[in-house]
CSV table of C-alpha atoms in Angstrom, one decimal:
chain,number,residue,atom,x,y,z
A,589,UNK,CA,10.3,2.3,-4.0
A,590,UNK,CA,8.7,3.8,-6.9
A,591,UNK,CA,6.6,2.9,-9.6
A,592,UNK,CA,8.3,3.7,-12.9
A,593,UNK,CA,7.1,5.4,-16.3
A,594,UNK,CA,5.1,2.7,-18.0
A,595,UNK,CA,7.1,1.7,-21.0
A,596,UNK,CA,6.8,-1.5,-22.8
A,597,UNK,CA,6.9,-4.9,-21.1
A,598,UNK,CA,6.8,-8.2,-21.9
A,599,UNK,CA,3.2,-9.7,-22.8
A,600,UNK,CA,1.4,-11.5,-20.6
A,601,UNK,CA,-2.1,-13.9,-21.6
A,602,UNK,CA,-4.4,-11.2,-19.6
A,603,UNK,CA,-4.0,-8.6,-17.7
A,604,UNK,CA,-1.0,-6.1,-17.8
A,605,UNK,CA,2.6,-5.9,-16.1
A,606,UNK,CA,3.2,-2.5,-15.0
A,607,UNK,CA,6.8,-1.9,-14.7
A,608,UNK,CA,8.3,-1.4,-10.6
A,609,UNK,CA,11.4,-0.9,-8.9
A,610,UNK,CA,12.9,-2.1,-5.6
A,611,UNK,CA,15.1,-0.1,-3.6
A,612,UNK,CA,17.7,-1.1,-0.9
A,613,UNK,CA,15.5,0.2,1.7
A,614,UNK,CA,12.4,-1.6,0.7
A,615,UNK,CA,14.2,-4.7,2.5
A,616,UNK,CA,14.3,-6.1,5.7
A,617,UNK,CA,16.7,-6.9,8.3
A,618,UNK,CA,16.7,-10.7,6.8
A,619,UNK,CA,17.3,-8.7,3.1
A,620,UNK,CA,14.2,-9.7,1.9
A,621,UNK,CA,11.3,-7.3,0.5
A,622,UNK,CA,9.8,-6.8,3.8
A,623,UNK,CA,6.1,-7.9,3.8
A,624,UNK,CA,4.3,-4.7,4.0
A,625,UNK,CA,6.1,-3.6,0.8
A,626,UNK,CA,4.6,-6.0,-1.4
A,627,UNK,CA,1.1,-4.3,-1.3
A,628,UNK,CA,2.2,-0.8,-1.8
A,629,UNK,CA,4.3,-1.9,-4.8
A,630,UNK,CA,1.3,-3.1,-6.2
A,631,UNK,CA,-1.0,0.0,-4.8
A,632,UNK,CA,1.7,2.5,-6.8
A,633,UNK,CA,1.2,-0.1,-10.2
A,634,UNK,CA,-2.8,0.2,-9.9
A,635,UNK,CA,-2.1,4.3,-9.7
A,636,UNK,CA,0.0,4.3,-12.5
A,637,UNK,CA,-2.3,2.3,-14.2
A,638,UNK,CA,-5.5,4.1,-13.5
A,639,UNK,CA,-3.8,7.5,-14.2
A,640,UNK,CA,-2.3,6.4,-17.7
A,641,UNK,CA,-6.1,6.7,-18.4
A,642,UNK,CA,-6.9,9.9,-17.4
A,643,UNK,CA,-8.2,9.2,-13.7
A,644,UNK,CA,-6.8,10.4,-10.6
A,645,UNK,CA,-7.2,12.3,-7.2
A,646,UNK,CA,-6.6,15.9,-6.7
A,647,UNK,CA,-7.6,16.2,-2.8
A,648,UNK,CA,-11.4,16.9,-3.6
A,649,UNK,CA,-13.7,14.0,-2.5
A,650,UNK,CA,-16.6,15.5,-4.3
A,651,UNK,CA,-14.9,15.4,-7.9
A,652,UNK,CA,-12.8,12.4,-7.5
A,653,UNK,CA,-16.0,10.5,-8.8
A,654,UNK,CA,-14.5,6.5,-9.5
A,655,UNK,CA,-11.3,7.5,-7.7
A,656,UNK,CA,-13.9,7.8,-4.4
A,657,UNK,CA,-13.6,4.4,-3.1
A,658,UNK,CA,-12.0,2.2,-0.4
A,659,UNK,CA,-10.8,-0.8,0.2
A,660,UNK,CA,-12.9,-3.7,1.6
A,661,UNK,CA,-10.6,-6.8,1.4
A,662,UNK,CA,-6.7,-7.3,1.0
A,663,UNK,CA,-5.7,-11.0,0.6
A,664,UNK,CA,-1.9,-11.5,-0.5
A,665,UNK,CA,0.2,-15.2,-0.7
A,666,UNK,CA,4.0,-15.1,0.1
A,667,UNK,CA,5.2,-17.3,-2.5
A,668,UNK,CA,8.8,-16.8,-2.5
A,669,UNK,CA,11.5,-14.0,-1.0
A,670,UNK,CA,12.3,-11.4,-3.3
A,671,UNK,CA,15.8,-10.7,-2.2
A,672,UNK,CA,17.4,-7.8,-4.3
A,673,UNK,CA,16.6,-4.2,-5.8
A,674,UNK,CA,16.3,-4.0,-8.7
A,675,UNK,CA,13.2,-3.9,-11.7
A,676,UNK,CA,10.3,-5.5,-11.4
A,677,UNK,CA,6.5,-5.5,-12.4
A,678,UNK,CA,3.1,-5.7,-10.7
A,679,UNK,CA,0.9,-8.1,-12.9
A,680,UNK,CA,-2.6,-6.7,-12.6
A,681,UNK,CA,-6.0,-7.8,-13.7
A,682,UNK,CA,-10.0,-7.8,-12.7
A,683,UNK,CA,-11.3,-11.1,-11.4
A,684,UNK,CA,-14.7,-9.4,-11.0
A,685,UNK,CA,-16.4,-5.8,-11.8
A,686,UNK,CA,-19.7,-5.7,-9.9
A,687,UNK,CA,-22.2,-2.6,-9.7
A,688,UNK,CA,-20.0,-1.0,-6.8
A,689,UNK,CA,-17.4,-2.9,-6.0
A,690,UNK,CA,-14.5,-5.0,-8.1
A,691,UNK,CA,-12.2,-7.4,-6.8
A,692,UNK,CA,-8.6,-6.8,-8.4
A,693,UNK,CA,-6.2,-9.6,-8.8
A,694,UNK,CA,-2.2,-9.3,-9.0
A,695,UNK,CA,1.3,-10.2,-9.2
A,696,UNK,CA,4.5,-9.0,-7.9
A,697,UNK,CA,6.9,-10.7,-10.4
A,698,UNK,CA,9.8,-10.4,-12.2
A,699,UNK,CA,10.0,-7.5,-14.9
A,700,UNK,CA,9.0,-10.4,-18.1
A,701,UNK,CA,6.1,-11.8,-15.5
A,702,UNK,CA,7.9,-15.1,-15.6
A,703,UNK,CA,8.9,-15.8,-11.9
A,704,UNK,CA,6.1,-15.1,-9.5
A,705,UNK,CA,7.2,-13.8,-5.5
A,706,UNK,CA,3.9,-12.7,-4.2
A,707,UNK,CA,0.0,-13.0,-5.4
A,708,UNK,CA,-3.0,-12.2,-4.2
A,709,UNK,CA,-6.3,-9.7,-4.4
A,710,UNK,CA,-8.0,-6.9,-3.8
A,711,UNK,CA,-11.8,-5.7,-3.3
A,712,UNK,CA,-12.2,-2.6,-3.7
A,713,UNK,CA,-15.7,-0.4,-2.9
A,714,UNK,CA,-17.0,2.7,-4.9
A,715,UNK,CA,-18.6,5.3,-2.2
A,716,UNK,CA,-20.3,8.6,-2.5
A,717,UNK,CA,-17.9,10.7,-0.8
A,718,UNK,CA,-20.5,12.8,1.4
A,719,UNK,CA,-22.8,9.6,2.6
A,720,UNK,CA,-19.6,7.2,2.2
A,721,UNK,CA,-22.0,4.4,1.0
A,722,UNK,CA,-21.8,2.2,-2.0
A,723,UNK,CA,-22.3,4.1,-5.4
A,724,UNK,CA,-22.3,2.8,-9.0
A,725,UNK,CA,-19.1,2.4,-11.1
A,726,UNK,CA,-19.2,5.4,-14.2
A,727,UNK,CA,-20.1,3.7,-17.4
A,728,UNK,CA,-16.2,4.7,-18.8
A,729,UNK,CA,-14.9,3.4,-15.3
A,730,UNK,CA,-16.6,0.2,-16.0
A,731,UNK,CA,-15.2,0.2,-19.8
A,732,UNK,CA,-11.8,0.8,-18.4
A,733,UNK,CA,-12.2,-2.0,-16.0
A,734,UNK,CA,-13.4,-4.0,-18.7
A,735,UNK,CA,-10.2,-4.2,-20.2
A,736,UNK,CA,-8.3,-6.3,-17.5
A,737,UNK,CA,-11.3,-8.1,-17.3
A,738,UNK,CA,-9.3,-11.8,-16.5
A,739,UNK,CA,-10.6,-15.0,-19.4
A,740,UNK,CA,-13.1,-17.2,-17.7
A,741,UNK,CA,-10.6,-20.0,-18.6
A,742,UNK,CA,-7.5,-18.2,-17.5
A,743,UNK,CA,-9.3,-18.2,-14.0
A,744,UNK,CA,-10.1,-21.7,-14.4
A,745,UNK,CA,-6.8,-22.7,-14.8
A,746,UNK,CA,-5.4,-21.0,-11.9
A,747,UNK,CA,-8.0,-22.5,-9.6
């Protein structure tokens, strides 16, 4: 399983798809993606994502600055089996950019975004990496975030 070279995608109304693949072995004994699959697919689409712009993690704590943070809450929905290898896409968004913390939302769907097999979200925490405490977003963190920033009426539709 891998997270392929961004290239262009199908549009979505907010949000991006970042291109994914399936491999044979990412599937369980019932040939289905096996559960546990579905949130690193997605944890490899918000890497790729975050270092297209220039942010990343080298093994140093103390100069990972916005890349220094941990995750508080996982919630993901099974909505239907994904049963093949093959090319797919992570469609990722922010429901909420606080201070610290910032609750992602996603997809796993197919590569145009137009079948849904799994949804859910994440809440991630900023921390200073010496107390490991809550610590402000950077201002170009927070511009960056702003981007995927999901429509107040695309959120009310889903609801």
């Amino acid at each position: 399983m891998s997270v392929e070279p961004r290239r262009p995608v199908h549009p979505v109304p907010y949000g991006e798809l970042v291109p994914v693949t399936v491999h044979f072995d990412d599937l369980d004994a019932l040939g289905m993606l096996h559960n546990a699959r579905y949130p690193l697919l997605v944890e490899r689409a918000w890497t790729a994502y975050w270092h297209d712009r220039g942010y990343g993690f080298d093994g140093d704590w103390a100069a990972a600055g916005d890349m220094c943070n941990v995750i508080k809450e996982v919630q993901v929905s099974y909505e239907r089996p994904l049963t093949r290898p093959g090319h797919y896409a992570a469609h990722l968004w922010i429901e909420r950019l606080g201070r610290t913390g910032l609750t992602y939302g996603f997809r796993l769907c197919s590569a145009d975004g137009t079948e849904t097999y799994a949804r859910g979200h994440r809440v991630l925490v900023r921390v200073d990496p010496q107390a490991l405490r809550p610590t402000p977003w950077s201002d170009r963190a927070r511009a960056t975030a702003a981007e995927l920033l999901r429509p107040q009426e695309a959120a009310a539709d889903a609801a």
